[in-house]
Amino acid sequence: MSVWPRDPAPSTPGPGKLTLPELAAMKRRGDRIVMVTAYDAPAATLADQAGVELILVGDTAAMVMLGHASTVPVTLDEMIFLTRAVTRTAQRPLVVGDLPFGSYEVSDEQAVTSAIRLVKEGGADLVKLEGAGRMTARVEAIAGANIGVVAHIGLTPQSATKLGGFRAQGRTADAALQLLDDALALQAAGASALVLEAVPAQIATRISQTLAIPTIGIGAGAGCDGQVMVWHDLLGLFAGSTPRFVRRYADLAGQIAEALGQYADDVRSGAFPEEQHTYSIPDEELARFEAALSAR
Ligand code: KIV
């Protein structure tokens, strides 16, 4: 088993860690930014080795890791625990810790306190929160505390009930203008990047062209500055239906089911373990053991 690098001091950029100015330069050059979610140390290592720029410890963990039906129930303590696992092994990518529902809506003070915990205890490089309007002040407060913030508009799953379900946003001229105004306000408030979820491609492209900060799309078309996908969706680890914007790059759930089935068959038939999987004791020690046993 490999040994994980030991805990770096939270929020201290290690050697080779990407920086926000480098991310901004990628946008200016037109280099696309790759973001993926991850919720544990092995996934973070693999994402790092694949060369992604951003890892999001998303509150989708509530659904794909913890078995909840929505993202709402996950707690700040749980998000810190998962973020800590990711930041233990991710070296180069910037790690974004998601502020869960209930950890920032009450006041600017609550938002800053929660963000500081994600950075100090979870080791996050940046935090993310959903929404605009009153949440713009939260972005400003957190950025004012010198913590990088990723804003998230469009379909914001924490408020899916208010939005009328998991549906695309910004599909009327008025709603699209509102999204653009929200994006500009969040940028002015100090957001370092913006996630656009389930937004018409034309609108996301226009927002991306208008903003100086990078946009990261999910279900927002190819005109965004980068893309994010949920680990379990991308790798086919999540049984059940996926949104239309998901492309599965593997069927790991199928491969795991097959491997587990073979393992169970081998255990039941005695085909596993074999000689090579077991430890031995020298013959003379075994003889002494047997002799001691019969003397009892
Ligand atoms: O929590 C999450 O994984 C997210 C992405 C879907 C953007 O917010």
CSV table of C-alpha atoms and ligand atoms in Angstrom, one decimal:
chain,number,residue,atom,x,y,z
A,1,MET,CA,0.0,0.0,0.0
A,2,SER,CA,1.3,3.4,-0.9
A,3,VAL,CA,1.9,6.0,1.9
A,4,TRP,CA,-0.1,9.2,1.5
A,5,PRO,CA,1.8,12.4,1.9
A,6,ARG,CA,1.3,13.7,5.4
A,7,ASP,CA,-1.1,16.6,6.3
A,8,PRO,CA,0.3,19.9,5.0
A,9,ALA,CA,-0.5,22.9,7.1
A,10,PRO,CA,-4.1,23.9,6.1
A,11,SER,CA,-4.2,26.5,3.4
A,12,THR,CA,-0.4,26.6,3.0
A,13,PRO,CA,0.2,26.2,-0.8
A,14,GLY,CA,2.6,23.3,-1.3
A,15,PRO,CA,5.2,23.3,-4.0
A,16,GLY,CA,3.6,23.0,-7.4
A,17,LYS,CA,0.2,24.1,-6.2
A,18,LEU,CA,-1.7,25.9,-8.9
A,19,THR,CA,-2.6,29.6,-8.1
A,20,LEU,CA,-5.6,31.8,-8.8
A,21,PRO,CA,-3.5,34.1,-11.1
A,22,GLU,CA,-2.5,31.0,-13.1
A,23,LEU,CA,-6.2,30.1,-13.4
A,24,ALA,CA,-7.1,33.6,-14.6
A,25,ALA,CA,-4.2,33.4,-17.1
A,26,MET,CA,-5.7,30.2,-18.5
A,27,LYS,CA,-8.9,32.0,-19.2
A,28,ARG,CA,-7.0,34.9,-20.9
A,29,ARG,CA,-5.1,32.4,-23.1
A,30,GLY,CA,-8.3,30.4,-23.9
A,31,ASP,CA,-7.0,27.2,-22.2
A,32,ARG,CA,-9.9,25.2,-21.0
A,33,ILE,CA,-10.0,24.5,-17.2
A,34,VAL,CA,-10.8,21.0,-16.0
A,35,MET,CA,-12.6,20.5,-12.7
A,36,VAL,CA,-13.9,17.2,-11.3
A,37,THR,CA,-15.5,16.4,-7.9
A,38,ALA,CA,-13.7,14.1,-5.5
A,39,TYR,CA,-14.6,13.1,-2.0
A,40,ASP,CA,-11.7,10.9,-0.7
A,41,ALA,CA,-7.9,10.6,-0.8
A,42,PRO,CA,-7.5,8.0,-3.6
A,43,ALA,CA,-9.8,9.9,-5.9
A,44,ALA,CA,-7.9,13.1,-5.2
A,45,THR,CA,-4.6,11.3,-6.1
A,46,LEU,CA,-6.1,10.0,-9.3
A,47,ALA,CA,-7.5,13.4,-10.3
A,48,ASP,CA,-4.2,15.1,-9.5
A,49,GLN,CA,-2.3,12.5,-11.6
A,50,ALA,CA,-4.8,13.2,-14.5
A,51,GLY,CA,-3.7,16.8,-14.4
A,52,VAL,CA,-7.0,18.5,-13.5
A,53,GLU,CA,-6.8,22.1,-12.4
A,54,LEU,CA,-9.6,22.1,-9.8
A,55,ILE,CA,-11.0,19.5,-7.5
A,56,LEU,CA,-14.4,20.2,-6.0
A,57,VAL,CA,-15.4,18.5,-2.8
A,58,GLY,CA,-19.0,19.1,-3.7
A,59,ASP,CA,-22.0,18.8,-1.5
A,60,THR,CA,-23.1,16.2,-4.1
A,61,ALA,CA,-21.3,14.0,-1.5
A,62,ALA,CA,-24.6,14.0,0.3
A,63,MET,CA,-26.1,11.9,-2.5
A,64,VAL,CA,-23.2,10.0,-4.1
A,65,MET,CA,-21.3,9.3,-0.9
A,66,LEU,CA,-23.7,9.4,2.0
A,67,GLY,CA,-26.9,8.1,0.4
A,68,HIS,CA,-29.2,11.1,0.9
A,69,ALA,CA,-31.9,11.9,-1.7
A,70,SER,CA,-30.6,15.5,-2.1
A,71,THR,CA,-27.6,17.7,-1.2
A,72,VAL,CA,-29.5,19.5,1.6
A,73,PRO,CA,-28.8,17.2,4.6
A,74,VAL,CA,-25.0,17.1,4.5
A,75,THR,CA,-23.4,19.0,7.4
A,76,LEU,CA,-20.4,21.3,7.6
A,77,ASP,CA,-18.6,18.8,9.8
A,78,GLU,CA,-19.1,16.1,7.2
A,79,MET,CA,-17.9,18.4,4.4
A,80,ILE,CA,-14.8,19.3,6.4
A,81,PHE,CA,-14.1,15.5,7.0
A,82,LEU,CA,-14.4,14.8,3.2
A,83,THR,CA,-12.4,17.9,2.3
A,84,ARG,CA,-9.6,17.0,4.7
A,85,ALA,CA,-9.3,13.6,3.0
A,86,VAL,CA,-9.0,15.2,-0.5
A,87,THR,CA,-6.5,17.9,0.6
A,88,ARG,CA,-4.3,15.2,2.2
A,89,THR,CA,-3.3,13.9,-1.2
A,90,ALA,CA,-4.1,16.6,-3.9
A,91,GLN,CA,-0.9,18.4,-4.6
A,92,ARG,CA,-1.2,20.5,-7.7
A,93,PRO,CA,-5.0,21.1,-8.1
A,94,LEU,CA,-6.7,23.8,-6.2
A,95,VAL,CA,-9.2,22.2,-3.9
A,96,VAL,CA,-12.6,23.9,-3.6
A,97,GLY,CA,-14.6,23.0,-0.5
A,98,ASP,CA,-18.4,23.3,-0.9
A,99,LEU,CA,-20.3,25.2,1.8
A,100,PRO,CA,-23.3,23.1,2.5
A,101,PHE,CA,-26.9,24.3,2.9
A,102,GLY,CA,-27.4,26.0,6.3
A,103,SER,CA,-23.7,27.0,6.7
A,104,TYR,CA,-23.8,30.5,5.2
A,105,GLU,CA,-27.3,31.7,4.6
A,106,VAL,CA,-28.0,33.3,8.0
A,107,SER,CA,-25.4,36.1,8.0
A,108,ASP,CA,-22.1,37.2,6.6
A,109,GLU,CA,-20.6,36.3,10.0
A,110,GLN,CA,-21.9,32.7,9.7
A,111,ALA,CA,-20.6,32.5,6.1
A,112,VAL,CA,-17.1,33.7,7.0
A,113,THR,CA,-17.0,31.4,10.1
A,114,SER,CA,-17.9,28.4,8.0
A,115,ALA,CA,-15.5,29.3,5.2
A,116,ILE,CA,-12.7,29.6,7.7
A,117,ARG,CA,-13.5,26.1,9.1
A,118,LEU,CA,-13.4,24.6,5.6
A,119,VAL,CA,-10.0,26.2,5.0
A,120,LYS,CA,-8.4,25.7,8.5
A,121,GLU,CA,-9.8,22.3,9.3
A,122,GLY,CA,-10.5,20.9,5.8
A,123,GLY,CA,-7.4,22.4,4.1
A,124,ALA,CA,-9.5,23.8,1.2
A,125,ASP,CA,-7.8,26.3,-1.0
A,126,LEU,CA,-11.2,28.0,-2.0
A,127,VAL,CA,-14.8,27.6,-0.9
A,128,LYS,CA,-17.9,27.5,-3.1
A,129,LEU,CA,-21.4,28.7,-2.3
A,130,GLU,CA,-24.7,28.7,-4.2
A,131,GLY,CA,-26.8,31.7,-5.2
A,132,ALA,CA,-26.8,35.4,-6.0
A,133,GLY,CA,-29.0,38.2,-4.7
A,134,ARG,CA,-28.5,38.2,-0.9
A,135,MET,CA,-25.8,35.6,-1.2
A,136,THR,CA,-23.6,38.2,-3.1
A,137,ALA,CA,-22.9,39.9,0.2
A,138,ARG,CA,-21.7,36.5,1.6
A,139,VAL,CA,-19.3,36.2,-1.3
A,140,GLU,CA,-18.0,39.7,-0.6
A,141,ALA,CA,-17.7,38.9,3.2
A,142,ILE,CA,-15.7,35.7,2.5
A,143,ALA,CA,-13.5,37.2,-0.1
A,144,GLY,CA,-13.0,40.1,2.3
A,145,ALA,CA,-11.6,37.6,4.8
A,146,ASN,CA,-9.0,36.7,2.2
A,147,ILE,CA,-10.6,33.4,1.2
A,148,GLY,CA,-11.1,32.7,-2.5
A,149,VAL,CA,-14.7,32.1,-3.4
A,150,VAL,CA,-16.3,30.2,-6.3
A,151,ALA,CA,-19.8,31.3,-6.8
A,152,HIS,CA,-22.5,29.0,-8.3
A,153,ILE,CA,-25.6,30.1,-10.2
A,154,GLY,CA,-28.2,28.7,-12.7
A,155,LEU,CA,-29.5,25.5,-11.2
A,156,THR,CA,-28.5,25.6,-7.6
A,157,PRO,CA,-29.4,22.2,-6.1
A,158,GLN,CA,-29.6,23.5,-2.5
A,159,SER,CA,-32.6,25.6,-3.6
A,160,ALA,CA,-34.1,23.2,-6.1
A,161,THR,CA,-37.5,23.2,-4.3
A,162,LYS,CA,-37.7,27.0,-4.7
A,163,LEU,CA,-36.6,26.7,-8.3
A,164,GLY,CA,-39.4,24.2,-9.1
A,165,GLY,CA,-37.1,21.2,-9.3
A,166,PHE,CA,-33.9,20.2,-11.0
A,167,ARG,CA,-34.5,22.1,-14.2
A,168,ALA,CA,-32.5,24.4,-16.5
A,169,GLN,CA,-32.4,28.1,-15.6
A,170,GLY,CA,-32.2,31.2,-17.7
A,171,ARG,CA,-34.5,30.1,-20.5
A,172,THR,CA,-36.4,33.4,-20.9
A,173,ALA,CA,-34.8,36.7,-21.9
A,174,ASP,CA,-35.6,38.1,-18.5
A,175,ALA,CA,-34.2,35.1,-16.6
A,176,ALA,CA,-31.1,35.2,-18.8
A,177,LEU,CA,-30.5,38.9,-18.2
A,178,GLN,CA,-30.9,38.2,-14.5
A,179,LEU,CA,-28.2,35.5,-14.7
A,180,LEU,CA,-25.9,37.9,-16.4
A,181,ASP,CA,-26.5,40.6,-13.9
A,182,ASP,CA,-26.0,38.1,-11.0
A,183,ALA,CA,-22.7,36.9,-12.6
A,184,LEU,CA,-21.5,40.5,-12.8
A,185,ALA,CA,-22.5,41.3,-9.3
A,186,LEU,CA,-20.7,38.1,-7.9
A,187,GLN,CA,-17.6,39.0,-9.9
A,188,ALA,CA,-17.7,42.6,-8.4
A,189,ALA,CA,-18.2,41.1,-5.0
A,190,GLY,CA,-14.9,39.3,-5.3
A,191,ALA,CA,-15.7,35.8,-6.7
A,192,SER,CA,-12.6,34.1,-8.2
A,193,ALA,CA,-14.6,31.8,-10.5
A,194,LEU,CA,-18.2,31.1,-11.3
A,195,VAL,CA,-20.0,27.7,-11.7
A,196,LEU,CA,-22.8,27.8,-14.2
A,197,GLU,CA,-25.2,24.9,-13.9
A,198,ALA,CA,-27.9,23.9,-16.4
A,199,VAL,CA,-27.9,27.2,-18.3
A,200,PRO,CA,-28.5,27.5,-22.1
A,201,ALA,CA,-25.3,27.3,-23.9
A,202,GLN,CA,-25.8,30.6,-25.7
A,203,ILE,CA,-26.3,32.4,-22.3
A,204,ALA,CA,-23.4,30.7,-20.6
A,205,THR,CA,-21.2,31.6,-23.5
A,206,ARG,CA,-22.2,35.3,-23.3
A,207,ILE,CA,-21.7,35.3,-19.6
A,208,SER,CA,-18.2,33.7,-20.0
A,209,GLN,CA,-17.3,36.3,-22.7
A,210,THR,CA,-18.5,39.2,-20.4
A,211,LEU,CA,-16.7,38.1,-17.2
A,212,ALA,CA,-13.0,38.5,-16.4
A,213,ILE,CA,-13.1,35.6,-14.0
A,214,PRO,CA,-13.3,32.0,-15.3
A,215,THR,CA,-16.6,30.2,-15.7
A,216,ILE,CA,-16.9,26.5,-15.1
A,217,GLY,CA,-19.9,24.9,-16.7
A,218,ILE,CA,-22.0,21.9,-15.9
A,219,GLY,CA,-24.8,21.5,-18.4
A,220,ALA,CA,-23.9,24.9,-19.7
A,221,GLY,CA,-22.3,24.1,-23.1
A,222,ALA,CA,-18.8,24.4,-24.5
A,223,GLY,CA,-18.5,28.2,-24.4
A,224,CYS,CA,-17.6,28.2,-20.7
A,225,ASP,CA,-13.9,28.5,-19.7
A,226,GLY,CA,-13.9,25.1,-18.1
A,227,GLN,CA,-16.1,22.1,-17.3
A,228,VAL,CA,-16.9,20.2,-14.1
A,229,MET,CA,-18.3,16.7,-13.7
A,230,VAL,CA,-19.3,14.7,-10.7
A,231,TRP,CA,-16.9,11.8,-10.1
A,232,HIS,CA,-19.6,9.1,-9.9
A,233,ASP,CA,-21.4,10.3,-13.0
A,234,LEU,CA,-18.2,10.5,-15.1
A,235,LEU,CA,-17.0,7.1,-14.0
A,236,GLY,CA,-20.4,5.3,-14.0
A,237,LEU,CA,-20.3,4.7,-10.3
A,238,PHE,CA,-23.7,6.0,-9.6
A,239,ALA,CA,-26.6,3.6,-10.3
A,240,GLY,CA,-29.7,5.4,-11.6
A,241,SER,CA,-30.5,8.0,-14.1
A,242,THR,CA,-28.1,10.9,-14.7
A,243,PRO,CA,-28.9,14.4,-16.1
A,244,ARG,CA,-28.6,14.9,-19.9
A,245,PHE,CA,-25.3,16.8,-19.5
A,246,VAL,CA,-23.4,13.8,-18.2
A,247,ARG,CA,-21.1,11.8,-20.4
A,248,ARG,CA,-20.0,8.5,-18.8
A,249,TYR,CA,-16.4,7.7,-19.5
A,250,ALA,CA,-16.4,4.3,-17.8
A,251,ASP,CA,-18.8,1.8,-16.3
A,252,LEU,CA,-17.0,1.2,-13.0
A,253,ALA,CA,-20.2,0.1,-11.2
A,254,GLY,CA,-20.5,-2.7,-13.7
A,255,GLN,CA,-16.8,-3.7,-13.3
A,256,ILE,CA,-17.1,-3.5,-9.5
A,257,ALA,CA,-20.2,-5.7,-9.5
A,258,GLU,CA,-18.4,-8.3,-11.7
A,259,ALA,CA,-15.3,-8.3,-9.5
A,260,LEU,CA,-17.3,-8.6,-6.3
A,261,GLY,CA,-19.3,-11.5,-7.9
A,262,GLN,CA,-16.1,-13.3,-8.8
A,263,TYR,CA,-14.6,-12.7,-5.3
A,264,ALA,CA,-17.8,-14.1,-3.7
A,265,ASP,CA,-17.7,-17.2,-6.0
A,266,ASP,CA,-14.0,-17.8,-5.2
A,267,VAL,CA,-14.5,-17.6,-1.4
A,268,ARG,CA,-17.5,-19.9,-1.6
A,269,SER,CA,-15.7,-22.5,-3.8
A,270,GLY,CA,-12.5,-22.3,-1.9
A,271,ALA,CA,-10.6,-21.0,-4.9
A,272,PHE,CA,-9.5,-18.0,-2.8
A,273,PRO,CA,-7.2,-17.6,-0.9
A,274,GLU,CA,-4.4,-19.7,-2.5
A,275,GLU,CA,-0.9,-20.5,-1.2
A,276,GLN,CA,0.5,-17.2,-2.6
A,277,HIS,CA,-2.0,-15.2,-0.5
A,278,THR,CA,-1.0,-16.8,2.9
A,279,TYR,CA,1.9,-16.6,5.4
A,280,SER,CA,3.9,-19.5,6.5
A,281,ILE,CA,5.7,-20.6,9.7
A,282,PRO,CA,9.1,-22.4,9.6
A,283,ASP,CA,8.7,-26.2,9.9
A,284,GLU,CA,10.6,-26.4,13.1
A,285,GLU,CA,8.4,-23.7,14.7
A,286,LEU,CA,5.3,-25.5,13.6
A,287,ALA,CA,6.7,-28.8,15.1
A,288,ARG,CA,7.4,-27.0,18.4
A,289,PHE,CA,3.9,-25.5,18.3
A,290,GLU,CA,2.3,-29.0,17.7
A,291,ALA,CA,4.4,-30.5,20.4
A,292,ALA,CA,3.5,-27.8,22.9
A,293,LEU,CA,-0.1,-28.3,22.0
A,294,SER,CA,-0.1,-32.0,22.6
A,295,ALA,CA,1.7,-31.5,25.9
A,296,ARG,CA,-1.2,-29.5,27.2
B,1,KIV,O1,-21.7,19.7,-5.3
B,1,KIV,C1,-21.3,19.6,-6.5
B,1,KIV,O2,-20.8,18.5,-6.9
B,1,KIV,C2,-21.5,20.7,-7.4
B,1,KIV,C3,-21.3,20.5,-8.9
B,1,KIV,C4,-22.4,19.8,-9.5
B,1,KIV,C5,-21.0,21.7,-9.6
B,1,KIV,O3,-21.9,21.8,-7.0
